């Protein structure tokens, strides 16, 4: 049974780290449950990974960074898995090439489940030795939980990319789609104003956050307004109908080149049926486009072009964070749990940022180039993984995630 | 249990077509049996197809060309399968793109097996209505049997291409490797002479043959000699050691460009271990190179370069066929069941050749461009599928098949 | 002033080799004369070379293979030119990459002309020392003359490929176009029959021929018929109008893939104007398609598809040669001087063929793979370069040459 | 005769706009003077344009944006030139594709010079009618002057990219190299501290600036230090010798992938001679690497990796601008006239930025994606084109410009 995605930022944890670890590990298996071993083996494109690989890689992360350094007597499950399931950690040695992950029919899904059980047993042993939530192992487990939650979202987005290419258009889960569409809305969007000034941005260090959310620091904002709601599919249809994809004046130069080369005429996973009506491939299968739902599967180029067409702009990530955390932020709907929201901020380090030493330091910093920050969270983000200060990031042309937008404008 | 590959051309059939059909269908499943459903789902490269796809495509062939036109009341198993499992028949409608076959996690392997059972039941019904081995249905079933035998060979070559990319280097079957290496030989090769003259080439129409094996016609040959044996791995090591891959004078211009671009320094699936010794990925796993066995996994470029380096040449397909069918052909070893033998003949139609009308006519003729003919058969060719007149063909750079060579020279 | 292309095979030479050498060298400069130094510098695609490069490479050929080995005291013009102007002779050392020839703004066209003068002076010196037309230097000069003549044709085809991409659509020469269209014809094509039998093919060794035209040998032909005339533009328009480019049943599998990928809907250099009428970029500029002229700029794929659409076939190169040399061959028009004629024969060595030793042996043999033979000659072939036994060859997708077709059919 | 590049920001203009226009136009021709018409025709890569194209495009810019709208009775020189010499202005209609600019052997360089003369005459006419430096035509001429100055720099960087691929390694100009190397320095670099606070960034609107330099606005800075000098070739050799190009921990993920794929082991245009010594292709030809000179031809990836290796970082563009404009900025050397200095700032719009309407509005804004800002100016930047607020920008992998770096660090 799938947990519905959280529609608010995570509250402070009241559970122990080991209890949350167990839940997280279990939830990952639940996400894989509707899928056959075959479904779990294949990747649809270089950016996406097989479910089985996600199951194994998150496990490898705990084995490599938690158990091997911190559990005396731990025995590595299988040396070859280190090569197979390292993702991008140069410091952790050579690894299987990303575009070839879908060729790994061995180890089998059953073997990967056994690997998970082996590592879970190790994590249990370790938990018994850790009295409280503090200390280096607990800190690393916390990173591992958050890492695995990220991959929970990728399991959903990656299987969607695979099923969308399948002529049978299979549904991942009928329930999921229902839960998602219930969250749609029809209220008219309003503009919510926020004052300028020197504002504090970034995580305060209380509770878990990724290194890229700090150091906390000040930024200077000018007065601005945000839309109370995300742009909807109905809004997007108006953009399409107005020839939005045919007018270069709305597009970044790279974006125009991209839509010409790829033939994009609509968001990702949209297609027309024989009658010419728009349909969208979703986790619930191929469905009519729901006009009240937030538009998703947009590239940065499309989000930016839509904003120009609207005479508005994308918010900066600082505007988003300040607004979402302020009192008037209560009036902003759909901050979390619907669609990641493209900002105009290129992904970069905060002043004073320094990645951790060693392989774990490769988590975030080395990607600070040619990517844009997205804020909020999506319908695929697991419960407990959303934060005001959370910084997601993708290249401008990525659109296999649940990515949408919220409009902004200058207030003065 | 795998049947050992036939080492001679097929004798005249004594069994009924329906009995042979049942055996063929069963043998295909036996070939898939050592593989998990995951193994059966993935393709390693565009040229190779997943096992599951082979299982389904051969079934589709019977459904589309035999049952639908000839079994009254036959009900198509699933419309979507027609799109999924057509290979290249333009006349049979649009189809799933070849490089995306490995993305079809649905239909599942279990559904494909059910598809096979459904079609087998239809074929049984049809067999009951066919009194003898004659008539159009029997003719089409015969084509379907031969078609499925070709895919039996591809199941083996394609799974090898997948397992060769897997870091675990899995064996498809330990037995297979043993059977194969027993067939190795160590006798010194001799030159067998054959006279020139006007010779009859092509199939005489008695028993099954593909359309590209006829019309039977005359060709003019000059006296020539063939080696009694295939070139061995030991011979190939001598070529490598003499710098064969570094000397442009032995290579076709395209071949030299290919080995520069691809980095080829040895036959396909060869690699060196830490000690610098050559090992070869086989259906039995990663094994030391067996010096007495025929060299396999050669491109045409390599076969041709080796022949020049030897001061010899490749035979034409007409020399091969005439020699193999003549009395002195008894002295030629390893004609069948070891390695397909590259000839210098570009794949072209015989004089007077005309393909069948309709989709079935797309079987052979439309590939008569930029391919070379190979004669004989390989260790992966199923029993009963070898013929003196059989014409296999592949592009010059293909080497994922069991392809080797036999040297020739002018006799005068 | 351009010489009109020869419309018949070359008669036996009555001039001395040195006199013909001088004329050939002069004619190359005449071909370059209508072009600015800028025009002579650039290449439009990897297959084509700049005029300047042709001027220099043909000169290098004489320097490297004639003067350096055979003219005592000859001083190489410039060492760097050896790197710049070697084409593909591996045995002659490293060389400038083919796709980068168009980047060589230095040496300048003026320097290349000086290089020609330097080498011409050397060739003059050598001629003074050669009493007659015999001996190794004379033999090599003969090869050099023929080599340069080939490049004369390429100068024309390559500049056309450049000018066709220029928005100004410049004419190379108005005269050339006139001369060419005068050769058009309107007589109805007839079928000319030829008997089968054992026929002698290849050059008899009397006078110059390339090594690939021999050894002379026998082939067995079946009775056949050839069309008296080449396929015309009017014929081709009928093929287009009948949807020839949209019907897969006429196409080789590779050909169908090629026209899908490239968007080809007509011969090379054809385009429609605003009124929808077909126009063709020619050496005389952009002109209306001349319906009576032979169709040119066809790939093998198109020639083959047209033949199938016509219910005919392409001739083999042996049928072409035997027919053209027989008495009834007098009734075949447009054998030479209009368009190279695709045959169905893959380019391969004749029985007993052995290339020369050393670099000069790389002239022909190493290209015997994935190419088809064309016979006759084109409107761009220089006078004196046509022969009954001449074998031109190009890959199936090449169409920047003046390539057309003549239909054949079985006679029995 | 080449003007030496300016080593300081441009002083306020005392000359009239028409006088500066005349000088700018003349200087462009002077830059082309050492080059043959052939040299001016070719482009070495997609990013670079031929000299001739630069000469024509800058002229087109004046014709299209100044003369056609503002000079009554002006007659367009040639309609086809509008297609040939538009660069990227979608609103100005279709245009010749960028990677094909080097194929334009027509119009000839002589015709382009005539085009320049025609437009210059028009500009003279217009100047006679403009009493002062104000008004829309004067404003557009000012943009045109600055536009042409940008292309003056590109003429030099693009011809270097061409000559670097020429086996003869020609020098563009011996003088240029001398002027450049004299500017080298050997003083030890110092760290200059700058205080934090709210700082004014961007152009104040007095005198010419590009639209992307405004609106002027405030930013919040933290205390920081800049190096007094640019990183030198000697520094870079230390990075190479320490294995900088082999250690992934210093590199962005995209940067590491780039150097692996391209084989970069040193800055652009560096190579080793037979003795293993580093040499650099320059506008003065192939010369030994000058250790005291600022390192140039770096990608952003390399600049960033060097900074990490040094334990420092790149400055933001705001730090650079504030520092260079402050009193202590006097102590910063090589701000202008040596090498463009990569900053860590992704190229983005300033708050409140809105591009001009129409085609001229495509000048800057549509490139605000996947590029980084560089500050200062280089040895190839023409006199009068440098400004404190100037924002140059290139993709992270570009290195055919004279791009270097200045280190920064946090001060607190």
mmCIF file of N, CA, C and O in Angstrom, chain C residues 20-57:
data_model
loop_
_atom_site.group_PDB
_atom_site.id
_atom_site.type_symbol
_atom_site.label_atom_id
_atom_site.label_comp_id
_atom_site.label_asym_id
_atom_site.label_seq_id
_atom_site.Cartn_x
_atom_site.Cartn_y
_atom_site.Cartn_z
ATOM 1 N N UNK C 20 50.782 13.941 -73.410
ATOM 2 C CA UNK C 20 49.504 13.782 -72.713
ATOM 3 C C UNK C 20 49.600 14.247 -71.264
ATOM 4 O O UNK C 20 48.662 14.804 -70.712
ATOM 5 N N UNK C 21 50.765 14.013 -70.668
ATOM 6 C CA UNK C 21 50.975 14.506 -69.308
ATOM 7 C C UNK C 21 50.811 16.022 -69.246
ATOM 8 O O UNK C 21 50.102 16.573 -68.394
ATOM 9 N N UNK C 22 51.441 16.711 -70.172
ATOM 10 C CA UNK C 22 51.371 18.177 -70.184
ATOM 11 C C UNK C 22 49.932 18.643 -70.363
ATOM 12 O O UNK C 22 49.466 19.579 -69.703
ATOM 13 N N UNK C 23 49.226 17.976 -71.272
ATOM 14 C CA UNK C 23 47.833 18.370 -71.489
ATOM 15 C C UNK C 23 46.976 18.136 -70.258
ATOM 16 O O UNK C 23 46.103 18.948 -69.914
ATOM 17 N N UNK C 24 47.215 17.011 -69.610
ATOM 18 C CA UNK C 24 46.419 16.691 -68.415
ATOM 19 C C UNK C 24 46.657 17.724 -67.319
ATOM 20 O O UNK C 24 45.723 18.226 -66.692
ATOM 21 N N UNK C 25 47.940 18.014 -67.126
ATOM 22 C CA UNK C 25 48.267 18.975 -66.072
ATOM 23 C C UNK C 25 47.644 20.331 -66.366
ATOM 24 O O UNK C 25 47.142 21.006 -65.461
ATOM 25 N N UNK C 26 47.654 20.722 -67.620
ATOM 26 C CA UNK C 26 47.104 22.017 -68.021
ATOM 27 C C UNK C 26 45.579 22.017 -67.860
ATOM 28 O O UNK C 26 44.987 23.007 -67.429
ATOM 29 N N UNK C 27 44.976 20.894 -68.218
ATOM 30 C CA UNK C 27 43.528 20.832 -68.145
ATOM 31 C C UNK C 27 43.034 20.968 -66.695
ATOM 32 O O UNK C 27 41.999 21.582 -66.423
ATOM 33 N N UNK C 28 43.768 20.403 -65.758
ATOM 34 C CA UNK C 28 43.376 20.538 -64.348
ATOM 35 C C UNK C 28 43.327 22.004 -63.945
ATOM 36 O O UNK C 28 42.383 22.459 -63.281
ATOM 37 N N UNK C 29 44.357 22.746 -64.341
ATOM 38 C CA UNK C 29 44.349 24.184 -64.028
ATOM 39 C C UNK C 29 43.180 24.890 -64.698
ATOM 40 O O UNK C 29 42.578 25.815 -64.127
ATOM 41 N N UNK C 30 42.853 24.469 -65.921
ATOM 42 C CA UNK C 30 41.719 25.081 -66.617
ATOM 43 C C UNK C 30 40.415 24.829 -65.861
ATOM 44 O O UNK C 30 39.540 25.709 -65.800
ATOM 45 N N UNK C 31 40.308 23.628 -65.267
ATOM 46 C CA UNK C 31 39.093 23.338 -64.503
ATOM 47 C C UNK C 31 38.984 24.216 -63.264
ATOM 48 O O UNK C 31 37.888 24.585 -62.830
ATOM 49 N N UNK C 32 40.133 24.556 -62.699
ATOM 50 C CA UNK C 32 40.126 25.396 -61.496
ATOM 51 C C UNK C 32 39.947 26.871 -61.824
ATOM 52 O O UNK C 32 39.600 27.671 -60.942
ATOM 53 N N UNK C 33 40.167 27.221 -63.069
ATOM 54 C CA UNK C 33 40.227 28.641 -63.431
ATOM 55 C C UNK C 33 38.955 29.436 -63.113
ATOM 56 O O UNK C 33 39.051 30.592 -62.690
ATOM 57 N N UNK C 34 37.755 28.874 -63.284
ATOM 58 C CA UNK C 34 36.570 29.691 -62.965
ATOM 59 C C UNK C 34 36.368 29.939 -61.478
ATOM 60 O O UNK C 34 35.440 30.667 -61.113
ATOM 61 N N UNK C 35 37.221 29.358 -60.650
ATOM 62 C CA UNK C 35 37.004 29.412 -59.199
ATOM 63 C C UNK C 35 37.969 30.370 -58.527
ATOM 64 O O UNK C 35 39.145 30.427 -58.892
ATOM 65 N N UNK C 36 37.469 31.125 -57.568
ATOM 66 C CA UNK C 36 38.338 31.994 -56.780
ATOM 67 C C UNK C 36 39.190 31.141 -55.847
ATOM 68 O O UNK C 36 38.885 29.964 -55.602
ATOM 69 N N UNK C 37 40.235 31.740 -55.303
ATOM 70 C CA UNK C 37 41.045 31.020 -54.318
ATOM 71 C C UNK C 37 40.193 30.594 -53.132
ATOM 72 O O UNK C 37 40.403 29.524 -52.550
ATOM 73 N N UNK C 38 39.235 31.411 -52.759
ATOM 74 C CA UNK C 38 38.332 31.039 -51.665
ATOM 75 C C UNK C 38 37.538 29.786 -52.015
ATOM 76 O O UNK C 38 37.435 28.849 -51.222
ATOM 77 N N UNK C 39 36.951 29.781 -53.208
ATOM 78 C CA UNK C 39 36.190 28.601 -53.655
ATOM 79 C C UNK C 39 37.042 27.334 -53.596
ATOM 80 O O UNK C 39 36.539 26.238 -53.339
ATOM 81 N N UNK C 40 38.313 27.508 -53.904
ATOM 82 C CA UNK C 40 39.197 26.348 -54.006
ATOM 83 C C UNK C 40 39.642 25.809 -52.649
ATOM 84 O O UNK C 40 40.295 24.774 -52.578
ATOM 85 N N UNK C 41 39.300 26.510 -51.578
ATOM 86 C CA UNK C 41 39.845 26.176 -50.261
ATOM 87 C C UNK C 41 38.941 25.273 -49.427
ATOM 88 O O UNK C 41 39.405 24.524 -48.576
ATOM 89 N N UNK C 42 37.649 25.330 -49.687
ATOM 90 C CA UNK C 42 36.668 24.776 -48.758
ATOM 91 C C UNK C 42 36.165 23.419 -49.235
ATOM 92 O O UNK C 42 36.122 23.144 -50.435
ATOM 93 N N UNK C 43 35.750 22.550 -48.297
ATOM 94 C CA UNK C 43 35.091 21.300 -48.656
ATOM 95 C C UNK C 43 33.702 21.294 -48.014
ATOM 96 O O UNK C 43 33.523 21.726 -46.872
ATOM 97 N N UNK C 44 32.722 20.812 -48.747
ATOM 98 C CA UNK C 44 31.341 20.870 -48.266
ATOM 99 C C UNK C 44 30.992 19.718 -47.340
ATOM 100 O O UNK C 44 30.070 19.825 -46.540
ATOM 101 N N UNK C 45 31.707 18.637 -47.452
ATOM 102 C CA UNK C 45 31.405 17.442 -46.641
ATOM 103 C C UNK C 45 32.651 16.579 -46.625
ATOM 104 O O UNK C 45 33.593 16.799 -47.390
ATOM 105 N N UNK C 46 32.636 15.566 -45.755
ATOM 106 C CA UNK C 46 33.820 14.737 -45.592
ATOM 107 C C UNK C 46 34.231 14.044 -46.887
ATOM 108 O O UNK C 46 35.425 13.871 -47.149
ATOM 109 N N UNK C 47 33.256 13.623 -47.684
ATOM 110 C CA UNK C 47 33.577 12.876 -48.899
ATOM 111 C C UNK C 47 34.229 13.754 -49.972
ATOM 112 O O UNK C 47 34.920 13.235 -50.860
ATOM 113 N N UNK C 48 33.941 15.032 -49.956
ATOM 114 C CA UNK C 48 34.447 15.926 -50.995
ATOM 115 C C UNK C 48 35.723 16.615 -50.524
ATOM 116 O O UNK C 48 35.939 16.795 -49.331
ATOM 117 N N UNK C 49 36.565 16.975 -51.463
ATOM 118 C CA UNK C 49 37.801 17.671 -51.129
ATOM 119 C C UNK C 49 37.814 19.037 -51.800
ATOM 120 O O UNK C 49 37.164 19.252 -52.820
ATOM 121 N N UNK C 50 38.581 19.974 -51.226
ATOM 122 C CA UNK C 50 38.702 21.285 -51.862
ATOM 123 C C UNK C 50 39.441 21.178 -53.203
ATOM 124 O O UNK C 50 40.325 20.327 -53.381
ATOM 125 N N UNK C 51 39.087 22.038 -54.130
ATOM 126 C CA UNK C 51 39.791 22.109 -55.414
ATOM 127 C C UNK C 51 41.302 22.223 -55.206
ATOM 128 O O UNK C 51 42.089 21.526 -55.846
ATOM 129 N N UNK C 52 41.675 23.097 -54.324
ATOM 130 C CA UNK C 52 43.103 23.316 -54.047
ATOM 131 C C UNK C 52 43.769 22.023 -53.600
ATOM 132 O O UNK C 52 44.908 21.739 -53.975
ATOM 133 N N UNK C 53 43.060 21.268 -52.811
ATOM 134 C CA UNK C 53 43.605 20.004 -52.356
ATOM 135 C C UNK C 53 43.775 19.045 -53.536
ATOM 136 O O UNK C 53 44.805 18.356 -53.637
ATOM 137 N N UNK C 54 42.813 19.007 -54.431
ATOM 138 C CA UNK C 54 42.964 18.164 -55.622
ATOM 139 C C UNK C 54 44.182 18.610 -56.438
ATOM 140 O O UNK C 54 44.954 17.789 -56.937
ATOM 141 N N UNK C 55 44.338 19.924 -56.610
ATOM 142 C CA UNK C 55 45.488 20.433 -57.363
ATOM 143 C C UNK C 55 46.798 19.987 -56.731
ATOM 144 O O UNK C 55 47.758 19.658 -57.436
ATOM 145 N N UNK C 56 46.814 20.005 -55.414
ATOM 146 C CA UNK C 56 48.057 19.677 -54.718
ATOM 147 C C UNK C 56 48.273 18.165 -54.620
ATOM 148 O O UNK C 56 49.397 17.682 -54.800
ATOM 149 N N UNK C 57 47.200 17.443 -54.357
ATOM 150 C CA UNK C 57 47.343 16.003 -54.163
ATOM 151 C C UNK C 57 47.806 15.308 -55.447
ATOM 152 O O UNK C 57 48.662 14.414 -55.408
#
